């Protein structure tokens, strides 16, 4: 019993100490241009690809929510066992932007900046490009040395019930409020009809369409994603505001205009519905943007490696 307590206290200390070593300005002396170089790479990519911002934001989330924010999703050994090939990571992209930023950083700050930190910075810059809030990013993560497709088997999915979504976020130390706010990242970007077919045509509860879709919205979705149509056709996740980071995504959830089933699920649970509603109606209520930033920072601390843990890769797609 005493041994178990000692081990628990040691592990708790290490976990807390690991997070404490993340800090704003971590590279101020060792690589002062890190944020400018990453931001430049993101802006350059966005000049020719309007959807690269949402892709980079999603890439950071998909990295953190599996083994933690340690860059394991970036590894590409050319084998199907790499984490990036997990079913839950389908459609994830932006790897080339991270690699380009890493190459530029290696030229001026060799083996200083981790790929995991580049991901965190690129996600912030993606939000800013979409007129979302700017915020300071805690840095000091190191890169992981394992990448396994099996580790991504419990990724949150668009078909998950609200109970499953809450459980998966709680497992990572995230709250119901974090679930709502991180889902609000769907304010920008698109999804594929592949992720819509069950909701539109074979919804488990009735074998037809998801009844939470309001009647006037259903024909619009079905016209974009017809039965037996091209599953690669893409549609905005945030109806009416796909290119701008704003609170419209939560208004759509309240009004029955959610594109994704997992977004709609937020309004089917008392706790998450209360969080959504808290941003509307009150003259002086919580700040959506400030709360989103707080949740992004919290997510960015999941499972981080710091100090002598992990490594600093020279190429993000390969172990040293």
mmCIF file of C-alpha atoms in Angstrom:
data_model
loop_
_atom_site.group_PDB
_atom_site.id
_atom_site.type_symbol
_atom_site.label_atom_id
_atom_site.label_comp_id
_atom_site.label_asym_id
_atom_site.label_seq_id
_atom_site.Cartn_x
_atom_site.Cartn_y
_atom_site.Cartn_z
ATOM 1 C CA UNK A 1 0.000 0.000 0.000
ATOM 2 C CA UNK A 2 2.803 2.416 0.977
ATOM 3 C CA UNK A 3 4.761 1.451 -2.152
ATOM 4 C CA UNK A 4 1.716 2.171 -4.336
ATOM 5 C CA UNK A 5 1.313 5.576 -2.685
ATOM 6 C CA UNK A 6 4.975 6.433 -3.226
ATOM 7 C CA UNK A 7 4.784 5.426 -6.895
ATOM 8 C CA UNK A 8 1.627 7.484 -7.346
ATOM 9 C CA UNK A 9 3.254 10.556 -5.785
ATOM 10 C CA UNK A 10 6.355 10.158 -7.935
ATOM 11 C CA UNK A 11 4.320 9.781 -11.140
ATOM 12 C CA UNK A 12 2.142 12.749 -10.186
ATOM 13 C CA UNK A 13 5.219 14.868 -9.561
ATOM 14 C CA UNK A 14 6.784 13.879 -12.874
ATOM 15 C CA UNK A 15 3.570 14.605 -14.764
ATOM 16 C CA UNK A 16 3.228 17.996 -13.117
ATOM 17 C CA UNK A 17 6.905 18.777 -13.552
ATOM 18 C CA UNK A 18 6.697 17.796 -17.223
ATOM 19 C CA UNK A 19 3.891 20.277 -17.808
ATOM 20 C CA UNK A 20 5.638 22.952 -15.769
ATOM 21 C CA UNK A 21 8.620 22.841 -18.109
ATOM 22 C CA UNK A 22 6.463 24.033 -21.004
ATOM 23 C CA UNK A 23 6.792 27.786 -21.162
ATOM 24 C CA UNK A 24 6.102 30.734 -23.392
ATOM 25 C CA UNK A 25 9.379 31.930 -24.910
ATOM 26 C CA UNK A 26 11.135 28.594 -24.450
ATOM 27 C CA UNK A 27 13.309 29.221 -27.547
ATOM 28 C CA UNK A 28 13.955 32.938 -26.882
ATOM 29 C CA UNK A 29 17.697 32.363 -26.573
ATOM 30 C CA UNK A 30 18.251 29.161 -28.561
ATOM 31 C CA UNK A 31 16.083 29.900 -31.625
ATOM 32 C CA UNK A 32 14.522 33.375 -31.421
ATOM 33 C CA UNK A 33 13.058 33.278 -34.943
ATOM 34 C CA UNK A 34 11.067 30.069 -34.440
ATOM 35 C CA UNK A 35 7.632 31.690 -34.417
ATOM 36 C CA UNK A 36 8.392 33.904 -37.424
ATOM 37 C CA UNK A 37 9.657 30.953 -39.460
ATOM 38 C CA UNK A 38 6.715 28.688 -38.627
ATOM 39 C CA UNK A 39 4.251 31.508 -39.239
ATOM 40 C CA UNK A 40 5.866 32.232 -42.584
ATOM 41 C CA UNK A 41 5.594 28.605 -43.657
ATOM 42 C CA UNK A 42 1.908 28.530 -42.711
ATOM 43 C CA UNK A 43 1.111 31.782 -44.524
ATOM 44 C CA UNK A 44 3.005 30.641 -47.605
ATOM 45 C CA UNK A 45 1.002 27.418 -47.723
ATOM 46 C CA UNK A 46 -2.288 29.265 -47.144
ATOM 47 C CA UNK A 47 -1.613 31.521 -50.128
ATOM 48 C CA UNK A 48 -2.249 28.587 -52.466
ATOM 49 C CA UNK A 49 -4.453 26.365 -50.277
ATOM 50 C CA UNK A 50 -7.338 28.052 -48.450
ATOM 51 C CA UNK A 51 -8.055 24.915 -46.421
ATOM 52 C CA UNK A 52 -4.542 24.327 -45.098
ATOM 53 C CA UNK A 53 -5.267 26.276 -41.910
ATOM 54 C CA UNK A 54 -8.088 23.978 -40.763
ATOM 55 C CA UNK A 55 -5.953 21.004 -41.800
ATOM 56 C CA UNK A 56 -3.078 22.114 -39.554
ATOM 57 C CA UNK A 57 -5.428 22.751 -36.640
ATOM 58 C CA UNK A 58 -6.851 19.259 -37.072
ATOM 59 C CA UNK A 59 -3.350 17.758 -37.379
ATOM 60 C CA UNK A 60 -2.360 19.184 -33.987
ATOM 61 C CA UNK A 61 -5.537 17.832 -32.378
ATOM 62 C CA UNK A 62 -5.043 14.376 -33.903
ATOM 63 C CA UNK A 63 -1.476 14.301 -32.620
ATOM 64 C CA UNK A 64 -2.334 15.348 -29.067
ATOM 65 C CA UNK A 65 -5.412 13.200 -28.580
ATOM 66 C CA UNK A 66 -3.612 9.881 -29.211
ATOM 67 C CA UNK A 67 -0.248 9.542 -27.430
ATOM 68 C CA UNK A 68 -0.002 13.190 -26.464
ATOM 69 C CA UNK A 69 1.484 16.235 -28.186
ATOM 70 C CA UNK A 70 4.734 14.576 -29.216
ATOM 71 C CA UNK A 71 4.618 14.373 -33.004
ATOM 72 C CA UNK A 72 3.985 10.649 -33.385
ATOM 73 C CA UNK A 73 1.419 11.283 -36.139
ATOM 74 C CA UNK A 74 4.139 12.800 -38.334
ATOM 75 C CA UNK A 75 6.235 9.635 -38.627
ATOM 76 C CA UNK A 76 6.182 8.049 -42.090
ATOM 77 C CA UNK A 77 8.319 4.947 -42.353
ATOM 78 C CA UNK A 78 6.377 3.793 -45.389
ATOM 79 C CA UNK A 79 4.657 1.002 -43.461
ATOM 80 C CA UNK A 80 1.007 0.525 -42.529
ATOM 81 C CA UNK A 81 1.883 0.317 -38.832
ATOM 82 C CA UNK A 82 2.730 4.038 -38.697
ATOM 83 C CA UNK A 83 0.195 5.914 -36.581
ATOM 84 C CA UNK A 84 -0.720 8.269 -39.436
ATOM 85 C CA UNK A 85 -2.425 5.355 -41.217
ATOM 86 C CA UNK A 86 -4.998 4.828 -38.458
ATOM 87 C CA UNK A 87 -8.637 4.789 -39.574
ATOM 88 C CA UNK A 88 -9.383 7.746 -37.305
ATOM 89 C CA UNK A 89 -6.741 9.849 -39.062
ATOM 90 C CA UNK A 90 -8.343 9.580 -42.504
ATOM 91 C CA UNK A 91 -8.094 12.843 -44.395
ATOM 92 C CA UNK A 92 -5.535 14.371 -42.029
ATOM 93 C CA UNK A 93 -2.988 16.413 -43.957
ATOM 94 C CA UNK A 94 -0.584 19.330 -43.670
ATOM 95 C CA UNK A 95 2.458 17.138 -43.082
ATOM 96 C CA UNK A 96 4.376 18.904 -45.859
ATOM 97 C CA UNK A 97 3.922 22.307 -44.210
ATOM 98 C CA UNK A 98 5.332 21.031 -40.911
ATOM 99 C CA UNK A 99 8.254 19.420 -42.740
ATOM 100 C CA UNK A 100 8.955 22.623 -44.650
ATOM 101 C CA UNK A 101 9.000 24.653 -41.446
ATOM 102 C CA UNK A 102 11.276 22.067 -39.827
ATOM 103 C CA UNK A 103 13.710 22.214 -42.737
ATOM 104 C CA UNK A 104 13.952 25.989 -42.437
ATOM 105 C CA UNK A 105 14.472 25.764 -38.682
ATOM 106 C CA UNK A 106 17.171 23.109 -39.029
ATOM 107 C CA UNK A 107 19.084 25.509 -41.275
ATOM 108 C CA UNK A 108 19.312 28.133 -38.525
ATOM 109 C CA UNK A 109 18.712 26.198 -35.286
ATOM 110 C CA UNK A 110 19.809 22.595 -35.856
ATOM 111 C CA UNK A 111 18.239 20.044 -33.502
ATOM 112 C CA UNK A 112 16.733 22.712 -31.263
ATOM 113 C CA UNK A 113 13.014 22.954 -32.113
ATOM 114 C CA UNK A 114 10.822 19.872 -31.849
ATOM 115 C CA UNK A 115 8.293 18.860 -34.470
ATOM 116 C CA UNK A 116 5.683 18.719 -31.705
ATOM 117 C CA UNK A 117 6.241 22.415 -30.985
ATOM 118 C CA UNK A 118 6.061 23.260 -34.689
ATOM 119 C CA UNK A 119 2.644 21.577 -34.765
ATOM 120 C CA UNK A 120 1.430 23.629 -31.803
ATOM 121 C CA UNK A 121 2.634 26.891 -33.357
ATOM 122 C CA UNK A 122 1.167 26.056 -36.769
ATOM 123 C CA UNK A 123 -2.225 25.341 -35.189
ATOM 124 C CA UNK A 124 -2.194 28.749 -33.486
ATOM 125 C CA UNK A 125 -1.190 30.466 -36.720
ATOM 126 C CA UNK A 126 -3.995 28.663 -38.545
ATOM 127 C CA UNK A 127 -6.548 30.106 -36.109
ATOM 128 C CA UNK A 128 -5.097 33.593 -36.540
ATOM 129 C CA UNK A 129 -5.243 33.331 -40.344
ATOM 130 C CA UNK A 130 -8.973 32.636 -40.040
ATOM 131 C CA UNK A 131 -9.469 35.841 -37.988
ATOM 132 C CA UNK A 132 -9.510 33.881 -34.761
ATOM 133 C CA UNK A 133 -7.747 34.848 -31.530
ATOM 134 C CA UNK A 134 -3.978 35.025 -31.315
ATOM 135 C CA UNK A 135 -2.423 33.561 -28.200
ATOM 136 C CA UNK A 136 0.934 32.707 -26.721
ATOM 137 C CA UNK A 137 1.945 29.082 -27.189
ATOM 138 C CA UNK A 138 3.692 27.189 -24.435
ATOM 139 C CA UNK A 139 6.769 25.495 -25.894
ATOM 140 C CA UNK A 140 9.407 23.019 -24.801
ATOM 141 C CA UNK A 141 7.878 19.745 -26.029
ATOM 142 C CA UNK A 142 10.163 17.017 -27.266
ATOM 143 C CA UNK A 143 9.389 14.473 -29.952
ATOM 144 C CA UNK A 144 8.223 10.943 -29.263
ATOM 145 C CA UNK A 145 10.135 7.845 -30.296
ATOM 146 C CA UNK A 146 7.141 5.570 -30.959
ATOM 147 C CA UNK A 147 4.515 5.682 -33.709
ATOM 148 C CA UNK A 148 2.023 2.829 -33.792
ATOM 149 C CA UNK A 149 -1.257 2.642 -35.675
ATOM 150 C CA UNK A 150 -2.811 0.652 -32.832
ATOM 151 C CA UNK A 151 -2.443 3.561 -30.415
ATOM 152 C CA UNK A 152 -5.024 5.549 -32.387
ATOM 153 C CA UNK A 153 -7.752 2.940 -32.041
ATOM 154 C CA UNK A 154 -9.816 5.017 -29.614
ATOM 155 C CA UNK A 155 -9.802 8.311 -31.492
ATOM 156 C CA UNK A 156 -12.982 10.374 -31.086
ATOM 157 C CA UNK A 157 -15.176 9.699 -34.121
ATOM 158 C CA UNK A 158 -17.953 11.629 -35.839
ATOM 159 C CA UNK A 159 -20.297 8.713 -35.134
ATOM 160 C CA UNK A 160 -19.557 8.589 -31.389
ATOM 161 C CA UNK A 161 -22.363 9.133 -28.915
ATOM 162 C CA UNK A 162 -22.038 12.096 -26.600
ATOM 163 C CA UNK A 163 -21.303 9.677 -23.754
ATOM 164 C CA UNK A 164 -18.369 8.198 -25.697
ATOM 165 C CA UNK A 165 -17.066 11.613 -26.663
ATOM 166 C CA UNK A 166 -17.143 12.818 -23.066
ATOM 167 C CA UNK A 167 -15.419 9.648 -21.869
ATOM 168 C CA UNK A 168 -12.644 9.905 -24.463
ATOM 169 C CA UNK A 169 -11.939 13.535 -23.602
ATOM 170 C CA UNK A 170 -12.035 12.823 -19.875
ATOM 171 C CA UNK A 171 -9.474 10.059 -20.412
ATOM 172 C CA UNK A 172 -7.099 12.742 -21.708
ATOM 173 C CA UNK A 173 -7.777 15.045 -18.778
ATOM 174 C CA UNK A 174 -10.148 17.274 -20.728
ATOM 175 C CA UNK A 175 -13.489 18.519 -19.434
ATOM 176 C CA UNK A 176 -16.953 18.748 -20.985
ATOM 177 C CA UNK A 177 -16.217 22.425 -21.584
ATOM 178 C CA UNK A 178 -13.014 21.502 -23.419
ATOM 179 C CA UNK A 179 -15.015 19.089 -25.564
ATOM 180 C CA UNK A 180 -17.363 21.867 -26.657
ATOM 181 C CA UNK A 181 -14.626 24.423 -27.277
ATOM 182 C CA UNK A 182 -12.265 22.107 -29.130
ATOM 183 C CA UNK A 183 -15.181 20.941 -31.248
ATOM 184 C CA UNK A 184 -15.676 24.623 -32.082
ATOM 185 C CA UNK A 185 -12.468 24.335 -34.111
ATOM 186 C CA UNK A 186 -14.898 23.003 -36.742
ATOM 187 C CA UNK A 187 -15.686 26.682 -37.279
ATOM 188 C CA UNK A 188 -13.204 26.454 -40.149
ATOM 189 C CA UNK A 189 -12.668 23.742 -42.713
ATOM 190 C CA UNK A 190 -14.562 21.081 -44.613
ATOM 191 C CA UNK A 191 -15.523 17.442 -44.280
ATOM 192 C CA UNK A 192 -16.104 14.701 -46.837
ATOM 193 C CA UNK A 193 -19.404 13.024 -47.689
ATOM 194 C CA UNK A 194 -17.723 9.827 -46.499
ATOM 195 C CA UNK A 195 -18.295 11.054 -42.943
ATOM 196 C CA UNK A 196 -21.903 12.038 -43.660
ATOM 197 C CA UNK A 197 -23.441 8.939 -45.213
ATOM 198 C CA UNK A 198 -24.436 7.187 -41.999
ATOM 199 C CA UNK A 199 -25.998 10.348 -40.595
ATOM 200 C CA UNK A 200 -27.985 10.960 -43.760
ATOM 201 C CA UNK A 201 -29.033 7.484 -44.853
ATOM 202 C CA UNK A 202 -28.401 4.733 -42.284
ATOM 203 C CA UNK A 203 -28.677 6.416 -38.900
ATOM 204 C CA UNK A 204 -28.677 3.610 -36.291
ATOM 205 C CA UNK A 205 -31.709 4.813 -34.335
ATOM 206 C CA UNK A 206 -34.125 4.645 -37.261
ATOM 207 C CA UNK A 207 -32.330 3.348 -40.346
ATOM 208 C CA UNK A 208 -32.929 6.669 -42.114
ATOM 209 C CA UNK A 209 -31.694 10.191 -41.393
ATOM 210 C CA UNK A 210 -30.569 11.606 -38.065
ATOM 211 C CA UNK A 211 -33.730 13.159 -36.568
ATOM 212 C CA UNK A 212 -31.695 15.956 -34.977
ATOM 213 C CA UNK A 213 -31.191 17.488 -38.452
ATOM 214 C CA UNK A 214 -33.922 20.078 -38.891
ATOM 215 C CA UNK A 215 -36.200 19.403 -41.916
ATOM 216 C CA UNK A 216 -35.141 22.445 -43.946
ATOM 217 C CA UNK A 217 -31.465 21.497 -43.664
ATOM 218 C CA UNK A 218 -31.757 17.829 -44.617
ATOM 219 C CA UNK A 219 -32.397 18.355 -48.380
ATOM 220 C CA UNK A 220 -29.387 20.694 -48.538
ATOM 221 C CA UNK A 221 -27.112 18.038 -47.054
ATOM 222 C CA UNK A 222 -28.527 15.274 -49.227
ATOM 223 C CA UNK A 223 -28.114 17.313 -52.396
ATOM 224 C CA UNK A 224 -24.417 17.740 -51.609
ATOM 225 C CA UNK A 225 -23.975 14.133 -50.497
ATOM 226 C CA UNK A 226 -26.499 12.030 -52.437
ATOM 227 C CA UNK A 227 -26.968 8.348 -51.678
ATOM 228 C CA UNK A 228 -24.303 6.306 -53.505
ATOM 229 C CA UNK A 229 -22.659 9.543 -54.630
ATOM 230 C CA UNK A 230 -19.002 10.548 -54.588
ATOM 231 C CA UNK A 231 -17.854 10.150 -50.974
ATOM 232 C CA UNK A 232 -14.903 12.475 -51.612
ATOM 233 C CA UNK A 233 -17.066 15.534 -52.256
ATOM 234 C CA UNK A 234 -16.427 18.076 -49.514
ATOM 235 C CA UNK A 235 -18.752 20.491 -47.721
ATOM 236 C CA UNK A 236 -18.187 23.198 -45.084
ATOM 237 C CA UNK A 237 -18.502 21.979 -41.493
ATOM 238 C CA UNK A 238 -19.685 25.397 -40.305
ATOM 239 C CA UNK A 239 -22.671 26.312 -42.458
ATOM 240 C CA UNK A 240 -22.521 29.965 -43.486
ATOM 241 C CA UNK A 241 -19.106 30.737 -42.010
ATOM 242 C CA UNK A 242 -16.632 28.147 -43.245
ATOM 243 C CA UNK A 243 -13.593 30.373 -43.714
ATOM 244 C CA UNK A 244 -13.838 32.508 -40.564
ATOM 245 C CA UNK A 245 -13.161 31.358 -37.018
ATOM 246 C CA UNK A 246 -16.171 32.535 -35.034
ATOM 247 C CA UNK A 247 -19.009 31.466 -32.747
ATOM 248 C CA UNK A 248 -21.336 30.614 -35.654
ATOM 249 C CA UNK A 249 -20.446 26.927 -35.249
ATOM 250 C CA UNK A 250 -22.075 26.907 -31.795
ATOM 251 C CA UNK A 251 -25.110 28.800 -33.095
ATOM 252 C CA UNK A 252 -25.507 26.148 -35.790
ATOM 253 C CA UNK A 253 -25.339 23.442 -33.141
ATOM 254 C CA UNK A 254 -28.093 25.174 -31.154
ATOM 255 C CA UNK A 255 -30.273 25.642 -34.233
ATOM 256 C CA UNK A 256 -30.068 22.137 -35.710
ATOM 257 C CA UNK A 257 -27.711 23.101 -38.523
ATOM 258 C CA UNK A 258 -24.811 20.890 -37.413
ATOM 259 C CA UNK A 259 -23.141 19.186 -40.339
ATOM 260 C CA UNK A 260 -21.352 16.513 -38.317
ATOM 261 C CA UNK A 261 -23.151 14.043 -36.070
ATOM 262 C CA UNK A 262 -20.601 14.554 -33.286
ATOM 263 C CA UNK A 263 -21.225 18.314 -33.366
ATOM 264 C CA UNK A 264 -24.976 17.806 -33.065
ATOM 265 C CA UNK A 265 -24.401 15.436 -30.152
ATOM 266 C CA UNK A 266 -23.166 18.348 -28.025
ATOM 267 C CA UNK A 267 -26.730 19.615 -27.788
ATOM 268 C CA UNK A 268 -28.109 16.247 -26.709
ATOM 269 C CA UNK A 269 -26.448 16.252 -23.291
ATOM 270 C CA UNK A 270 -27.315 18.566 -20.428
ATOM 271 C CA UNK A 271 -23.717 19.376 -19.479
ATOM 272 C CA UNK A 272 -22.408 20.143 -22.971
ATOM 273 C CA UNK A 273 -25.648 21.889 -23.976
ATOM 274 C CA UNK A 274 -25.230 24.169 -20.979
ATOM 275 C CA UNK A 275 -21.712 25.089 -22.135
ATOM 276 C CA UNK A 276 -22.933 25.857 -25.659
ATOM 277 C CA UNK A 277 -25.822 27.990 -24.373
ATOM 278 C CA UNK A 278 -23.563 29.914 -21.965
ATOM 279 C CA UNK A 279 -22.155 31.897 -24.891
ATOM 280 C CA UNK A 280 -25.556 33.260 -25.920
ATOM 281 C CA UNK A 281 -28.171 35.467 -24.308
ATOM 282 C CA UNK A 282 -26.293 36.953 -21.366
ATOM 283 C CA UNK A 283 -25.262 40.601 -21.547
ATOM 284 C CA UNK A 284 -22.025 39.754 -19.765
ATOM 285 C CA UNK A 285 -21.163 36.122 -20.311
ATOM 286 C CA UNK A 286 -18.026 34.065 -20.815
ATOM 287 C CA UNK A 287 -15.729 34.920 -23.707
ATOM 288 C CA UNK A 288 -15.903 32.264 -26.411
ATOM 289 C CA UNK A 289 -12.516 33.213 -27.833
ATOM 290 C CA UNK A 290 -10.765 33.338 -24.452
ATOM 291 C CA UNK A 291 -12.248 29.987 -23.462
ATOM 292 C CA UNK A 292 -11.238 28.444 -26.795
ATOM 293 C CA UNK A 293 -7.661 29.599 -26.217
ATOM 294 C CA UNK A 294 -7.665 28.099 -22.716
ATOM 295 C CA UNK A 295 -8.842 24.757 -24.079
ATOM 296 C CA UNK A 296 -6.193 24.793 -26.811
ATOM 297 C CA UNK A 297 -3.506 25.437 -24.196
ATOM 298 C CA UNK A 298 -4.873 22.613 -22.031
ATOM 299 C CA UNK A 299 -4.905 20.245 -24.990
ATOM 300 C CA UNK A 300 -1.351 21.252 -25.844
ATOM 301 C CA UNK A 301 -0.189 19.903 -22.470
ATOM 302 C CA UNK A 302 -1.492 16.359 -23.005
ATOM 303 C CA UNK A 303 1.210 13.721 -22.659
ATOM 304 C CA UNK A 304 4.077 16.079 -23.396
ATOM 305 C CA UNK A 305 7.686 14.960 -23.251
ATOM 306 C CA UNK A 306 10.105 17.521 -21.808
ATOM 307 C CA UNK A 307 13.608 17.808 -20.412
ATOM 308 C CA UNK A 308 15.553 14.650 -21.217
ATOM 309 C CA UNK A 309 12.473 12.731 -22.378
ATOM 310 C CA UNK A 310 12.015 11.887 -26.039
ATOM 311 C CA UNK A 311 14.218 13.487 -28.663
ATOM 312 C CA UNK A 312 14.474 16.362 -31.142
ATOM 313 C CA UNK A 313 14.041 14.955 -34.626
ATOM 314 C CA UNK A 314 16.026 16.384 -37.502
ATOM 315 C CA UNK A 315 13.252 15.358 -39.903
ATOM 316 C CA UNK A 316 9.678 15.257 -38.641
ATOM 317 C CA UNK A 317 8.684 12.194 -40.653
ATOM 318 C CA UNK A 318 11.526 9.993 -39.404
ATOM 319 C CA UNK A 319 13.116 8.939 -36.149
ATOM 320 C CA UNK A 320 16.756 10.019 -35.731
#
